[in-house]
Short mmCIF file of C-alpha atoms and ligand atoms in Angstrom, two decimals:
data_model
loop_
_atom_site.label_atom_id
_atom_site.label_comp_id
_atom_site.label_asym_id
_atom_site.label_seq_id
_atom_site.Cartn_x
_atom_site.Cartn_y
_atom_site.Cartn_z
CA MET A 1 27.59 -9.60 19.82
CA HIS A 2 23.85 -9.22 20.20
CA PRO A 3 22.59 -5.67 19.79
CA ASP A 4 20.82 -4.33 22.85
CA LEU A 5 17.44 -3.65 21.30
CA THR A 6 16.08 -2.06 24.47
CA ALA A 7 18.67 0.74 24.12
CA ILE A 8 17.49 1.75 20.63
CA ARG A 9 15.24 4.71 21.21
CA THR A 10 14.45 7.64 18.91
CA GLU A 11 12.91 10.89 20.03
CA TYR A 12 10.45 12.28 17.50
CA ALA A 13 10.36 16.05 17.49
CA ARG A 14 10.10 17.16 13.87
CA ALA A 15 6.54 18.37 13.77
CA GLY A 16 3.12 18.31 15.33
CA LEU A 17 -0.27 17.49 13.86
CA ASP A 18 -3.23 19.67 14.65
CA GLU A 19 -6.88 19.18 13.75
CA SER A 20 -6.67 22.46 11.81
CA ASP A 21 -3.86 20.98 9.64
CA LEU A 22 -6.12 18.33 8.17
CA ASP A 23 -7.74 18.38 4.76
CA PRO A 24 -11.46 17.53 5.09
CA SER A 25 -10.79 14.62 2.71
CA PRO A 26 -8.56 11.86 4.11
CA THR A 27 -7.42 10.75 0.66
CA ARG A 28 -6.32 14.32 -0.17
CA GLN A 29 -4.53 14.35 3.18
CA ILE A 30 -2.77 11.09 2.23
CA GLU A 31 -1.76 12.66 -1.10
CA ARG A 32 -0.37 15.67 0.77
CA TRP A 33 1.77 13.52 3.08
CA LEU A 34 2.90 11.40 0.13
CA ARG A 35 4.00 14.51 -1.73
CA GLU A 36 5.92 15.69 1.33
CA ALA A 37 7.62 12.27 1.66
CA ILE A 38 8.58 12.37 -2.04
CA ASP A 39 9.82 15.97 -1.76
CA ALA A 40 11.87 15.01 1.33
CA GLY A 41 13.68 12.44 -0.84
CA HIS A 42 12.35 9.55 1.21
CA PRO A 43 13.49 6.12 -0.07
CA GLU A 44 10.56 4.09 -1.43
CA PRO A 45 8.01 6.73 -0.40
CA THR A 46 5.17 4.64 -1.85
CA ALA A 47 6.07 1.41 -0.04
CA MET A 48 2.95 0.33 1.83
CA THR A 49 2.53 -2.59 4.22
CA LEU A 50 -0.69 -4.36 3.35
CA ALA A 51 -2.34 -6.65 5.88
CA THR A 52 -4.98 -9.15 4.80
CA ALA A 53 -6.53 -12.14 6.52
CA THR A 54 -8.12 -15.42 5.49
CA SER A 55 -11.80 -15.96 6.22
CA GLY A 56 -10.59 -17.92 9.26
CA GLY A 57 -8.76 -14.86 10.58
CA GLU A 58 -5.15 -15.88 9.82
CA PRO A 59 -3.35 -12.58 9.11
CA SER A 60 -0.54 -11.86 6.62
CA ALA A 61 1.28 -8.64 5.89
CA ARG A 62 3.63 -7.70 3.07
CA VAL A 63 4.91 -4.58 1.33
CA VAL A 64 3.36 -3.46 -1.96
CA LEU A 65 3.82 -0.24 -3.91
CA LEU A 66 1.05 2.33 -3.82
CA LYS A 67 0.31 3.27 -7.43
CA GLY A 68 -2.60 5.66 -7.09
CA VAL A 69 -4.62 7.64 -4.59
CA ASP A 70 -7.85 9.50 -5.28
CA ALA A 71 -11.20 10.02 -3.59
CA ARG A 72 -12.09 6.38 -4.31
CA GLY A 73 -9.14 4.94 -2.42
CA LEU A 74 -5.61 3.51 -2.63
CA VAL A 75 -4.55 1.34 -5.57
CA PHE A 76 -1.83 -1.31 -5.76
CA PHE A 77 -1.14 -4.00 -8.35
CA THR A 78 -0.44 -7.67 -7.84
CA ASN A 79 -1.14 -11.24 -8.88
CA TYR A 80 -4.78 -12.05 -8.16
CA GLU A 81 -3.82 -15.70 -7.48
CA SER A 82 -1.13 -14.86 -4.90
CA ALA A 83 -1.60 -15.48 -1.18
CA LYS A 84 -2.88 -11.91 -0.76
CA GLY A 85 -5.16 -12.39 -3.78
CA ASN A 86 -6.62 -15.52 -2.21
CA ASP A 87 -7.08 -13.78 1.14
CA LEU A 88 -8.89 -10.89 -0.55
CA ALA A 89 -11.11 -13.26 -2.56
CA GLU A 90 -12.43 -14.83 0.64
CA ASN A 91 -12.20 -11.79 2.92
CA PRO A 92 -12.23 -8.54 0.92
CA ARG A 93 -10.92 -6.23 3.62
CA ALA A 94 -7.43 -4.91 4.28
CA CYS A 95 -5.39 -2.64 6.45
CA ALA A 96 -2.65 -0.63 4.75
CA ASN A 97 0.20 1.14 6.49
CA LEU A 98 2.60 3.76 5.19
CA PHE A 99 5.59 4.71 7.38
CA TRP A 100 8.00 7.53 6.59
CA VAL A 101 10.75 7.45 9.15
CA LEU A 102 12.36 10.69 7.92
CA LEU A 103 9.11 12.56 8.49
CA GLU A 104 8.26 10.61 11.67
CA ARG A 105 4.86 9.84 10.19
CA GLN A 106 2.63 6.83 9.73
CA ILE A 107 -0.75 6.42 8.05
CA ARG A 108 -3.09 3.51 8.65
CA VAL A 109 -6.01 2.85 6.32
CA ASN A 110 -8.75 0.28 6.96
CA GLY A 111 -11.33 -0.59 4.39
CA ALA A 112 -13.02 -2.85 1.92
CA VAL A 113 -11.00 -3.99 -1.10
CA VAL A 114 -12.31 -4.13 -4.66
CA LYS A 115 -10.64 -4.97 -7.96
CA VAL A 116 -9.98 -2.00 -10.22
CA THR A 117 -11.47 -2.19 -13.71
CA ARG A 118 -9.74 -4.32 -16.34
CA GLU A 119 -9.04 -1.10 -18.28
CA GLU A 120 -7.18 0.42 -15.31
CA SER A 121 -5.09 -2.74 -14.85
CA GLU A 122 -4.26 -2.94 -18.54
CA ALA A 123 -3.35 0.75 -18.73
CA TYR A 124 -0.96 0.44 -15.79
CA PHE A 125 0.46 -2.85 -17.11
CA ARG A 126 1.30 -1.16 -20.42
CA SER A 127 3.34 1.45 -18.53
CA ARG A 128 5.56 -1.16 -16.84
CA PRO A 129 9.04 -2.05 -18.16
CA ARG A 130 8.95 -5.03 -20.51
CA GLU A 131 10.98 -7.23 -18.14
CA SER A 132 8.41 -6.66 -15.38
CA GLN A 133 5.62 -7.46 -17.83
CA LEU A 134 7.33 -10.76 -18.71
CA GLY A 135 7.89 -11.44 -15.01
CA ALA A 136 4.18 -11.12 -14.33
CA TRP A 137 3.56 -13.97 -16.78
CA ALA A 138 6.48 -16.06 -15.50
CA SER A 139 5.72 -15.86 -11.80
CA GLU A 140 2.99 -17.89 -10.11
CA GLN A 141 3.29 -15.51 -7.20
CA SER A 142 3.41 -17.24 -3.77
CA GLY A 143 3.57 -20.72 -5.36
CA VAL A 144 6.48 -23.00 -4.38
CA LEU A 145 9.38 -23.21 -6.87
CA GLU A 146 11.81 -26.12 -7.15
CA GLY A 147 14.63 -23.60 -7.41
CA ARG A 148 15.75 -20.37 -9.08
CA ALA A 149 16.38 -22.30 -12.31
CA ALA A 150 12.69 -23.20 -12.55
CA LEU A 151 11.79 -19.51 -12.52
CA GLU A 152 14.45 -18.68 -15.13
CA ALA A 153 13.09 -21.50 -17.33
CA ARG A 154 9.55 -20.14 -17.04
CA LEU A 155 10.81 -16.65 -17.94
CA ALA A 156 12.65 -18.02 -20.98
CA ALA A 157 9.47 -19.77 -22.14
CA VAL A 158 7.45 -16.57 -21.73
CA ARG A 159 10.09 -14.55 -23.59
CA GLU A 160 9.93 -17.06 -26.43
CA ARG A 161 6.14 -16.98 -26.48
CA PHE A 162 5.90 -13.20 -26.81
CA GLY A 163 8.93 -12.75 -29.08
CA ASP A 164 9.04 -9.10 -30.13
CA GLY A 165 5.28 -8.69 -29.75
CA GLU A 166 3.34 -6.77 -27.15
CA VAL A 167 3.22 -8.40 -23.70
CA VAL A 168 -0.45 -8.23 -22.79
CA CYS A 169 -1.69 -8.00 -19.22
CA PRO A 170 -2.15 -11.50 -17.77
CA PRO A 171 -5.73 -12.29 -16.71
CA HIS A 172 -4.47 -13.19 -13.22
CA TRP A 173 -2.75 -9.83 -12.75
CA GLY A 174 -4.25 -6.45 -11.89
CA GLY A 175 -5.05 -3.81 -9.37
CA PHE A 176 -6.92 -3.69 -6.11
CA ARG A 177 -8.34 -0.58 -4.50
CA VAL A 178 -8.55 -0.19 -0.73
CA VAL A 179 -11.72 1.87 -0.15
CA PRO A 180 -11.12 3.57 3.19
CA ASP A 181 -13.63 3.66 5.99
CA ARG A 182 -11.02 4.66 8.58
CA VAL A 183 -7.80 6.63 8.07
CA GLU A 184 -5.44 7.37 10.94
CA LEU A 185 -2.55 9.81 10.73
CA TRP A 186 0.29 9.52 13.21
CA GLN A 187 2.94 12.16 13.81
CA GLY A 188 5.75 11.31 16.24
CA ARG A 189 6.14 13.71 19.16
CA PRO A 190 8.64 13.92 22.04
CA SER A 191 8.38 11.51 24.97
CA ARG A 192 5.98 9.23 23.10
CA LEU A 193 3.17 11.80 23.35
CA HIS A 194 2.45 11.39 19.67
CA ASP A 195 -0.34 13.06 17.72
CA ARG A 196 -2.95 10.67 16.33
CA LEU A 197 -5.94 11.88 14.33
CA ARG A 198 -8.45 9.46 12.88
CA TYR A 199 -11.03 10.01 10.14
CA THR A 200 -14.09 7.73 10.23
CA ARG A 201 -16.45 7.66 7.29
CA ILE A 202 -19.96 9.00 7.97
CA ASP A 203 -21.20 8.77 4.36
CA ASP A 204 -19.90 9.27 0.82
CA GLN A 205 -18.82 12.86 1.47
CA ARG A 206 -18.40 13.33 5.19
CA TRP A 207 -15.86 12.16 7.72
CA ARG A 208 -15.67 12.47 11.49
CA VAL A 209 -12.24 13.35 12.90
CA GLU A 210 -11.21 12.25 16.39
CA ARG A 211 -7.98 12.54 18.32
CA LEU A 212 -6.66 9.27 19.74
CA SER A 213 -4.52 8.79 22.78
CA PRO A 214 -0.92 7.98 21.84
C1 LIG B 1 9.52 -2.44 -1.56
C2 LIG B 1 8.66 -3.59 -2.02
C3 LIG B 1 7.68 -3.38 -2.98
C4 LIG B 1 6.86 -4.42 -3.40
N1 LIG B 1 5.85 -4.14 -4.27
C5 LIG B 1 4.98 -5.13 -4.61
C6 LIG B 1 3.83 -4.83 -5.40
O1 LIG B 1 3.56 -3.67 -5.77
N2 LIG B 1 3.01 -5.86 -5.74
C7 LIG B 1 3.24 -7.14 -5.31
O2 LIG B 1 2.46 -8.03 -5.65
N3 LIG B 1 4.30 -7.45 -4.54
C8 LIG B 1 5.17 -6.47 -4.17
N4 LIG B 1 6.25 -6.76 -3.37
C9 LIG B 1 6.43 -8.16 -2.94
C10 LIG B 1 5.49 -8.46 -1.77
O3 LIG B 1 6.00 -7.90 -0.58
C11 LIG B 1 5.25 -9.97 -1.56
O4 LIG B 1 6.48 -10.65 -1.41
C12 LIG B 1 4.49 -10.60 -2.72
O5 LIG B 1 3.49 -9.74 -3.23
C13 LIG B 1 3.84 -11.92 -2.30
O6 LIG B 1 2.98 -11.68 -1.21
P1 LIG B 1 1.83 -12.72 -0.80
O7 LIG B 1 2.46 -14.12 -0.84
O8 LIG B 1 1.44 -12.33 0.58
O9 LIG B 1 0.72 -12.60 -1.80
C14 LIG B 1 7.07 -5.74 -2.91
C15 LIG B 1 8.06 -5.95 -1.96
C16 LIG B 1 8.83 -4.89 -1.50
C17 LIG B 1 9.85 -5.15 -0.42
#
C-alpha cells in the first residue's frame, strides 16, 4: 500500500521566535539553539545538511556532523578529495542546514568556506576513535569501490601499516569552516505562519536582522 503523503501534516505550536529573543551574534544564537536541542535529547543534534555546488552550478547535499561553532563560523571535518571537497575547491561557498524536528526549528547558514588550520584538523583527528582514524586512511571518500571486500582489504593494509603506532592525520583529511554571511532561524508556528528571522552581515561585528514571510 502506498502511503498517502498528502495526508501527512504536522501542526507546529511549540514556541514562537521574537526579534527580542535573538542574541546579537548569530553564531551565539546557533550555539544557544544547539544547546537546547542537545538538552532536549534530540537524536543527532549536530547533524547538518551541507549543500555545495560545482563551478558549473550542479548542486549536491549531504549530512555532515557539526564539530564546532564560534564567532568565526561552523566547522565540520571530511575528506578534502571527496565530492564535497572537490566542489569546495572550485566553488568555495556552501549552505548548511540544521533541522531539529522535536523543537520545530531549522537554521540555514550561507557563506564562504575555508579550510581550518592544519593544527585544528590534527587536534580533532587525535580525538577520534582509532577505528575512525584508520577509516580515514582506508577510504577514498566518494570514489567507486569494486565491492565491500575492496574496502575491507584497504582497511587491513592500513591497519598493518600503522601497527600499534599512532595513526596520524591524513593529508587529504581535515576541517572546513563555513563563514556565515547570512543566518536564518526558522521556528514552526500554527497554520504554516512560521517565524523566520534572518541575520545578514554588515561588517565584522554587526548584523542586520529582518523578518521574512513564512
Ligand atoms: C548522520 C551523518 C553524519 C555524517 N557525518 C559526516 C561527516 O562529519 N563528515 C563526512 O565527510 N561525512 C559524513 N557523513 C557522510 C556524508 O553524508 C556523505 O555520505 C560523505 O561525506 C560523502 O559525501 P560527498 O560524496 O558529497 O563528498 C555523515 C552521514 C550521516 C548520515
